[in-house]
Coordinates of C-alpha atoms in Angstrom, one line a residue:
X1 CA -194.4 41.2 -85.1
X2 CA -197.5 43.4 -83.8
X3 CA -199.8 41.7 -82.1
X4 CA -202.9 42.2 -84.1
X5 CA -202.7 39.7 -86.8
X6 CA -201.7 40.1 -90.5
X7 CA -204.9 37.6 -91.4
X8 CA -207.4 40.2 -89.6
X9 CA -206.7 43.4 -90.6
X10 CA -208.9 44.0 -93.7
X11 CA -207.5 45.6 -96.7
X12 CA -209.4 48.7 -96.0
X13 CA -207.0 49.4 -92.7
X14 CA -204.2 48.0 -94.6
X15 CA -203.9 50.7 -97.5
X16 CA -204.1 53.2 -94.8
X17 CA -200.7 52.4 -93.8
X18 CA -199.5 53.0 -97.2
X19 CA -200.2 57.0 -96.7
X20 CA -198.3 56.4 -93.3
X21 CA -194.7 56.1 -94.8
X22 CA -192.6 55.1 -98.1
X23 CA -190.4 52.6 -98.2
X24 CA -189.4 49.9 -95.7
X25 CA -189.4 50.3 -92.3
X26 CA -186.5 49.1 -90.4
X27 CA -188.3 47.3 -87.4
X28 CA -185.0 47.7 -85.6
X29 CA -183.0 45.9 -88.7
X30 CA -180.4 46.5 -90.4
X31 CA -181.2 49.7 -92.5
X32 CA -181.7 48.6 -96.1
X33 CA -180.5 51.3 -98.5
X34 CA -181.8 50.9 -102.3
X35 CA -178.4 49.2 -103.5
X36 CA -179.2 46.5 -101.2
X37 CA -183.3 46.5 -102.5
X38 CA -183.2 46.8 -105.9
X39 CA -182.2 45.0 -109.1
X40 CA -179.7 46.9 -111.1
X41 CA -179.0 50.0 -109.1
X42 CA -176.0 50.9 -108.2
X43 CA -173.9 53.0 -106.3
X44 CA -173.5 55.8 -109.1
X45 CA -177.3 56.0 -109.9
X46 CA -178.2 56.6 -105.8
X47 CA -178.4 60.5 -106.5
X48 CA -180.4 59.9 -109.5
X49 CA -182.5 57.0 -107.7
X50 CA -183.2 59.3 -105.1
X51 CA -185.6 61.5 -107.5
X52 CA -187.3 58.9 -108.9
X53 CA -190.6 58.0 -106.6
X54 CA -190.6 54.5 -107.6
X55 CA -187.6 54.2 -105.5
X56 CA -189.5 54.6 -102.4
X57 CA -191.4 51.4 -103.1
X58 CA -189.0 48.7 -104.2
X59 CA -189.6 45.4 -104.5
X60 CA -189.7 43.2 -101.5
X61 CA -186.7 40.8 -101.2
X62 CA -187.8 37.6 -99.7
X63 CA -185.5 36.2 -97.2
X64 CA -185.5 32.5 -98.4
X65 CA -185.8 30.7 -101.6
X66 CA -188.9 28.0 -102.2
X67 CA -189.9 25.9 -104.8
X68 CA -193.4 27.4 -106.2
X69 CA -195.1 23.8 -105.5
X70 CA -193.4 22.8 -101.8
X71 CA -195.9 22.5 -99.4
X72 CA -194.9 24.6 -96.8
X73 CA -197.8 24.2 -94.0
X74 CA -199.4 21.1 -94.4
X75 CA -203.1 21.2 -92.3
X76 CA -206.2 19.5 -92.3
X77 CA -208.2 19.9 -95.6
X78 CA -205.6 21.2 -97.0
X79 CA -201.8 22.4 -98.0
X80 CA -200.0 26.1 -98.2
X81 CA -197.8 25.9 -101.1
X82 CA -194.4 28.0 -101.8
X83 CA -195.7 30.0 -104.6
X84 CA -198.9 31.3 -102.6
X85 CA -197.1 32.3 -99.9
X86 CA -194.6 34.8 -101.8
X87 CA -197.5 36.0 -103.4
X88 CA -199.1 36.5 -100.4
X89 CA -196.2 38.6 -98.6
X90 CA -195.8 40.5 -101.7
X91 CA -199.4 41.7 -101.8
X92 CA -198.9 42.5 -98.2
X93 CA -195.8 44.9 -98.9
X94 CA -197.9 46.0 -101.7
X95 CA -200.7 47.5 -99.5
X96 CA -198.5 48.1 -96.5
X97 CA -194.6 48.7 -97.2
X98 CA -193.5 48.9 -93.7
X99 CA -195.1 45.5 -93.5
X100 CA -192.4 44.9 -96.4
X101 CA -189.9 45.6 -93.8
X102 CA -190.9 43.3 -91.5
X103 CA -190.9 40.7 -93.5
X104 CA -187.2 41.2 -95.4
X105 CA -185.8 41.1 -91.8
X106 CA -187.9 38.3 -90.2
X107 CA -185.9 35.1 -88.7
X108 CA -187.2 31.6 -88.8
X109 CA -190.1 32.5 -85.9
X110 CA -191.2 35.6 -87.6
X111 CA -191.4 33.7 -90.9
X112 CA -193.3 31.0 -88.8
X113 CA -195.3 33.4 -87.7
X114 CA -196.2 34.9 -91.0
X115 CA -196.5 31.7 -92.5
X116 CA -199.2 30.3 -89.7
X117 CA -201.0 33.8 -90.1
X118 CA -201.7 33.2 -94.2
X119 CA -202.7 29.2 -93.2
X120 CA -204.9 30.9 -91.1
X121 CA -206.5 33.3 -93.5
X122 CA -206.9 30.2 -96.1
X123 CA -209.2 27.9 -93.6
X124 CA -210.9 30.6 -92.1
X125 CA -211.8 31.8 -95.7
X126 CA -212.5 28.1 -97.0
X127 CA -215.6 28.3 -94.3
X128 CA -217.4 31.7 -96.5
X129 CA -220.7 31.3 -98.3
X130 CA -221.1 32.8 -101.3
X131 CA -222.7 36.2 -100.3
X132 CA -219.6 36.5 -97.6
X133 CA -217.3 35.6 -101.3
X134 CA -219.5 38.3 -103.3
X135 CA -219.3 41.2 -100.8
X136 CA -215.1 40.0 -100.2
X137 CA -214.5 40.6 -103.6
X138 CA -216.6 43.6 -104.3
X139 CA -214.7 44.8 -101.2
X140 CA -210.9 43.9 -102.7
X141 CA -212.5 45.7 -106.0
X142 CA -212.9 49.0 -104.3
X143 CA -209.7 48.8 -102.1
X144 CA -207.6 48.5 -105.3
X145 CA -208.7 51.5 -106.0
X146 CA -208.5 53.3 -103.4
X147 CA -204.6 52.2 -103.3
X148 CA -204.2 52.7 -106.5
X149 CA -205.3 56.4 -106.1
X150 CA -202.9 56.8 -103.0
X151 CA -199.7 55.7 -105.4
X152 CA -201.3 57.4 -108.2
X153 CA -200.7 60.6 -105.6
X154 CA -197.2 59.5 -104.5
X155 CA -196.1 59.2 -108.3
X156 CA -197.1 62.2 -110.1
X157 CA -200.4 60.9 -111.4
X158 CA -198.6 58.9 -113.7
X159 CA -200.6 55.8 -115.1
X160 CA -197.4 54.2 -116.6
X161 CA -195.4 54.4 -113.4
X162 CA -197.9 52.9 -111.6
X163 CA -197.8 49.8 -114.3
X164 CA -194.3 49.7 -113.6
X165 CA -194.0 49.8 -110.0
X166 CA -196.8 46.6 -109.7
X167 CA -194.7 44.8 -112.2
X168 CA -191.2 45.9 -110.4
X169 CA -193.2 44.1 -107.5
X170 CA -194.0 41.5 -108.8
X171 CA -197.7 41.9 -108.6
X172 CA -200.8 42.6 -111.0
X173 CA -204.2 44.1 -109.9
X174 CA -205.7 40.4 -110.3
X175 CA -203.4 39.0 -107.5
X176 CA -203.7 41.9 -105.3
X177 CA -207.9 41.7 -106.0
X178 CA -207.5 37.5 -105.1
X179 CA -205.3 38.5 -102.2
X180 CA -207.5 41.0 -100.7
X181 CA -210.9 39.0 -101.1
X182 CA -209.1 36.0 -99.2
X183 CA -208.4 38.1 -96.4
X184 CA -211.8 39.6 -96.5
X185 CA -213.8 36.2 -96.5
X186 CA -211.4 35.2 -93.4
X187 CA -213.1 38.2 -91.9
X188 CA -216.7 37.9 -92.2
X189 CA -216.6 34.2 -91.2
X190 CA -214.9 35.4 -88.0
X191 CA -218.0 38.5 -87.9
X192 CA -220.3 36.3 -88.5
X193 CA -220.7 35.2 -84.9
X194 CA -220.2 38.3 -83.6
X195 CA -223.6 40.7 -82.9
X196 CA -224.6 43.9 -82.2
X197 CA -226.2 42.7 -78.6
X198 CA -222.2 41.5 -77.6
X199 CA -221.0 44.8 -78.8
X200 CA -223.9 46.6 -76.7
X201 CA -222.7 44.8 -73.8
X202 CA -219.0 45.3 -74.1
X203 CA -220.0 48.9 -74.6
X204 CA -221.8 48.7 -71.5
X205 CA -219.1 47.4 -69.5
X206 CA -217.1 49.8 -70.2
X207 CA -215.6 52.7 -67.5
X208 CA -216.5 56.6 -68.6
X209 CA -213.0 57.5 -69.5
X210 CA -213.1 54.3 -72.2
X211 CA -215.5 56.3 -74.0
X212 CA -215.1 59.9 -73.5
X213 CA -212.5 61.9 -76.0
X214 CA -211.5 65.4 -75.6
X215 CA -209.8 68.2 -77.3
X216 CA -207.3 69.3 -75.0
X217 CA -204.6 72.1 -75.3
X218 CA -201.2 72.1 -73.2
X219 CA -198.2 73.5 -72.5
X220 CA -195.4 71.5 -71.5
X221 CA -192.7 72.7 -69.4
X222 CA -190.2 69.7 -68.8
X223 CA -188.2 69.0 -65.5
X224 CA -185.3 67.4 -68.2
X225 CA -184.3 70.7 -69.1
X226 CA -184.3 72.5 -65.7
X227 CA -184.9 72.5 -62.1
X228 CA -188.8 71.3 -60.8
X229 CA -188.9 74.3 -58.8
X230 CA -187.5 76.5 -62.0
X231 CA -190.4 74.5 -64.5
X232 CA -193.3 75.3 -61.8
X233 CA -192.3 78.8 -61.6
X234 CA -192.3 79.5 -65.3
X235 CA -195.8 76.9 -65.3
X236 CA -197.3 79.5 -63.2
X237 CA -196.2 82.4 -65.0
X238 CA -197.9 81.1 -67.8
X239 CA -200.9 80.6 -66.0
X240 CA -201.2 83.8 -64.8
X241 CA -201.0 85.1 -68.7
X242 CA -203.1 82.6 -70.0
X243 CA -206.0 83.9 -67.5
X244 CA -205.7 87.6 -68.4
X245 CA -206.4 86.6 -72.4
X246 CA -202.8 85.8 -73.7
X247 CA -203.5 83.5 -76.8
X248 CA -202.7 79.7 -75.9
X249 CA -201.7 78.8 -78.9
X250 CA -198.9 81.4 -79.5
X251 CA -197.7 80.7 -75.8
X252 CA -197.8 76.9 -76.8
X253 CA -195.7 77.6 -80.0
X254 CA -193.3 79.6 -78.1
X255 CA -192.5 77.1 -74.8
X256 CA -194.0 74.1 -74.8
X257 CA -191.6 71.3 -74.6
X258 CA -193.8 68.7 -76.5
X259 CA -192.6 68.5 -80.1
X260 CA -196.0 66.5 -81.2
X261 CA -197.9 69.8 -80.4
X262 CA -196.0 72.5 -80.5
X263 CA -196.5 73.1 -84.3
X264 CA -200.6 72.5 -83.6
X265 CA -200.8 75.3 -80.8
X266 CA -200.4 72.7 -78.3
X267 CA -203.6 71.0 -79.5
X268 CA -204.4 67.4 -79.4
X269 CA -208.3 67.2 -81.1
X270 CA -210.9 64.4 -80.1
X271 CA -208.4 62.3 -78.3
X272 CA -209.2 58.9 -76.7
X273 CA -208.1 60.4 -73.1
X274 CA -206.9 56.3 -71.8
X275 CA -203.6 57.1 -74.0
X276 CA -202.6 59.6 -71.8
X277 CA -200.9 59.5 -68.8
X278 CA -203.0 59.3 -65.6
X279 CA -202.6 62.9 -64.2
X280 CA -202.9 64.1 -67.5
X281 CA -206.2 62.0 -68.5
X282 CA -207.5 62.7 -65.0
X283 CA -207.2 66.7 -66.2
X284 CA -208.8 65.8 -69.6
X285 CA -212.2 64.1 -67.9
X286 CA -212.6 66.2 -64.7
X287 CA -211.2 70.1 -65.7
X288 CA -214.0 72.1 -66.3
X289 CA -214.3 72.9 -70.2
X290 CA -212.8 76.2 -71.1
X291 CA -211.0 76.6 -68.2
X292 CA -207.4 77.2 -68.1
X293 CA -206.2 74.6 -65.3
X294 CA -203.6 75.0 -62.6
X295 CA -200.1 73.0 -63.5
X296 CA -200.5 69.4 -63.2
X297 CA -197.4 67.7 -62.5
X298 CA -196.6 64.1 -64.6
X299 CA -193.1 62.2 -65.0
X300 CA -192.6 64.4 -67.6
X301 CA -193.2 67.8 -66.0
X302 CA -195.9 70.4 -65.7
X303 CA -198.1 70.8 -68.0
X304 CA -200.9 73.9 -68.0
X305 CA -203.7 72.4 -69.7
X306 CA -207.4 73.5 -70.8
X307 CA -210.1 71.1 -72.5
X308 CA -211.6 72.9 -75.6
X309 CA -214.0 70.1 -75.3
X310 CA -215.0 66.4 -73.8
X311 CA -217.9 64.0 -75.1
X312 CA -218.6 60.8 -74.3
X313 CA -219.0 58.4 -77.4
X314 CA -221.9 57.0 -78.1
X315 CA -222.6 53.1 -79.0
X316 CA -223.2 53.9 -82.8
X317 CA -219.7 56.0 -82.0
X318 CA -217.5 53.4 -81.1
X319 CA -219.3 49.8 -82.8
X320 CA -216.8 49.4 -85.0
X321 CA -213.9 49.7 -82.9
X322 CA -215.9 47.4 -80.6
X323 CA -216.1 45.2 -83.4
X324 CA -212.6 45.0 -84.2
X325 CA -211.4 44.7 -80.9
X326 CA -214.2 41.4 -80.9
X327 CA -212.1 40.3 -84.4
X328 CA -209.2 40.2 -82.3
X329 CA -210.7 38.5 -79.9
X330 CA -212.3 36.1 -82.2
X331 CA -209.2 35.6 -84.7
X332 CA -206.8 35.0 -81.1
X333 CA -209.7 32.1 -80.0
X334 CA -209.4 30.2 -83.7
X335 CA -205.6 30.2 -82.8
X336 CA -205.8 29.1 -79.2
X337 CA -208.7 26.5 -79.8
X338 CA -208.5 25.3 -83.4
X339 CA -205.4 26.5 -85.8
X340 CA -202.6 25.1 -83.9
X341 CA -204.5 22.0 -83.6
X342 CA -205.3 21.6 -87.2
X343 CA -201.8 22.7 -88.7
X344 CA -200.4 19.0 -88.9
X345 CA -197.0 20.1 -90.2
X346 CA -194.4 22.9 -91.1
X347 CA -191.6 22.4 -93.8
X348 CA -190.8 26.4 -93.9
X349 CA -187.5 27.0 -95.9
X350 CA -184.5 27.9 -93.9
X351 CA -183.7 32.2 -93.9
X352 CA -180.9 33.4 -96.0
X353 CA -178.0 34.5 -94.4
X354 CA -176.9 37.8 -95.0
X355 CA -173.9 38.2 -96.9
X356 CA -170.6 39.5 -95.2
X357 CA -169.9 43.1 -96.3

């Protein structure tokens, strides 16, 4: 399971995912081929399957069986029954299919886990007013959309192969709307106490490199494929050609050893430099803009480098990542200090064993 929880990331950041990857992820399971994920295919129909974009989204396979009405968490206030909580985890592999993955390979603790994140989402959202409800749903309204549009793109525009893949999931735009404005409430009770003076002061807090991004280019020559002394040498070299006018990008495409920017030129544009490396983040915040840098040595090798350019975010920048990270915050305090205390009992169904092959 990720750390940041199912119940907190809103439907807008969910259908994002959906652009991210077809199908099911394997979260290091058992890989799931379409014999194994669909009703009625078999074997002979794979190569035809395979052409056929409703393929890439099949419907989730739960891994249990529950009686619709069993009441699975049993809390203060209030019950989480069997039948909302498939519905629940197929909305989810609706907006997010590697989510789907997730949960056709989750054990007894993942499904605990899943199963305490959707309790949590129903008492958090039982505590929204009406305007938090109205602005929810008008919310869920638009999201559909916007997912809709991203199938729409995956499957050839077609209106009636949309129809069909909601109803070969087992889902309607009614329950995915319902779905989607639960979440949402659960959300804006948990923004509700959070301000823009706390996000002003977290912003505040925060060191230079926290807030600065930069569009850096490199060239990475790795000591895996040869000798340190052999990768400086040919780090230097390039260097040297880089300073009398060579284009980066072409010497980028030619020998850098970083497959995730070779294609780019060696580019990596408006970066948050803290996911870097520290040598190479150092680089990023303190090499003068323009300026093709001497080789900086990491674990990985030597890399000549030169920032295209650095600024430092400002607060109207960064407030909504500040306010997320504070939803995290907020949503990891309910569980700590309330949920667990207010969940009375769990009567989750057992997991299916796989069957032998």
């Amino acid at each position: 399971m990720k750390k940041r929880s199912v119940a907190i990331l809103s439907s807008a950041v969910l259908v994002m995912a959906l652009m991210a990857g077809c199908g099911k992820a394997d979260n290091n399971a058992q890989p799931q081929t379409p014999t194994n994920q669909t009703e009625g295919s078999g074997q002979g129909n794979q190569a035809a399957d395979a052409n056929d974009p409703l393929v890439k989204f099949p419907k989730l396979t739960l891994p249990f069986t529950v009686e619709p009405n069993a009441a699975l968490v049993e809390y203060q206030g209030g019950t989480m029954n069997g039948k909302e909580f498939e519905e629940f985890l197929r909305v989810i592999n609706f907006m997010n299919p590697q989510q789907g993955g997730m949960i056709e390979a989750a054990d007894e603790n993942a499904l605990k886990a899943f199963a305490r994140e959707y309790t949590a989402t129903k008492i958090l959202a039982a505590r929204a007013d009406e305007t938090m409800k109205k602005d929810s749903k008008e919310l869920a309204e638009k999201t559909f959309e916007k997912i809709k549009t991203q199938y729409m793109g995956l499957l050839d525009k077609d209106e009636a192969k949309f129809t069909k893949l909601m109803e070969g999931q087992s889902v309607s735009k009614e329950l995915v709307v319902n779905q989607m404005a639960l979440i949402n409430d659960s959300i804006n009770v948990l923004k509700k106490g959070i301000n823009d003076a706390e996000l002003k002061k977290a912003y505040d807090t925060m060191d230079k490199a926290s807030r600065t991004t930069a569009s850096v280019r490199h060239i990475l020559i790795s000591t895996e494929k040869r000798k340190p002394e052999e990768a400086l040498k040919l780090a230097n070299d390039l260097e040297a050609r880089l300073k009398k006018g060579e284009d980066f990008a072409k010497l980028a495409k030619e020998f850098t050893d970083d497959p995730g920017s070779k294609e780019n030129g060696g580019l990596y544009a408006d970066a948050d430099v803290t996911q870097w490396v520290p040598e190479f983040k150092d680089a990023a915040l303190k090499q003068e803009v323009g300026v093709v840098g001497p080789p900086v040595k990491t674990d990985y090798g030597y890399h000549i480098i030169k920032v295209e350019n650095r600024k430092e975010k400002t607060f109207d920048e960064m407030k909504e990542s500040l306010r997320a990270n504070a939803l995290e915050k907020a949503y990891d305090a309910f569980g700590k200090n309330e949920l667990d205390k207010l969940i009375t009992k769990y009567n989750l169904p057992k997991v299916n064993t796989p069957a032998a092959k």
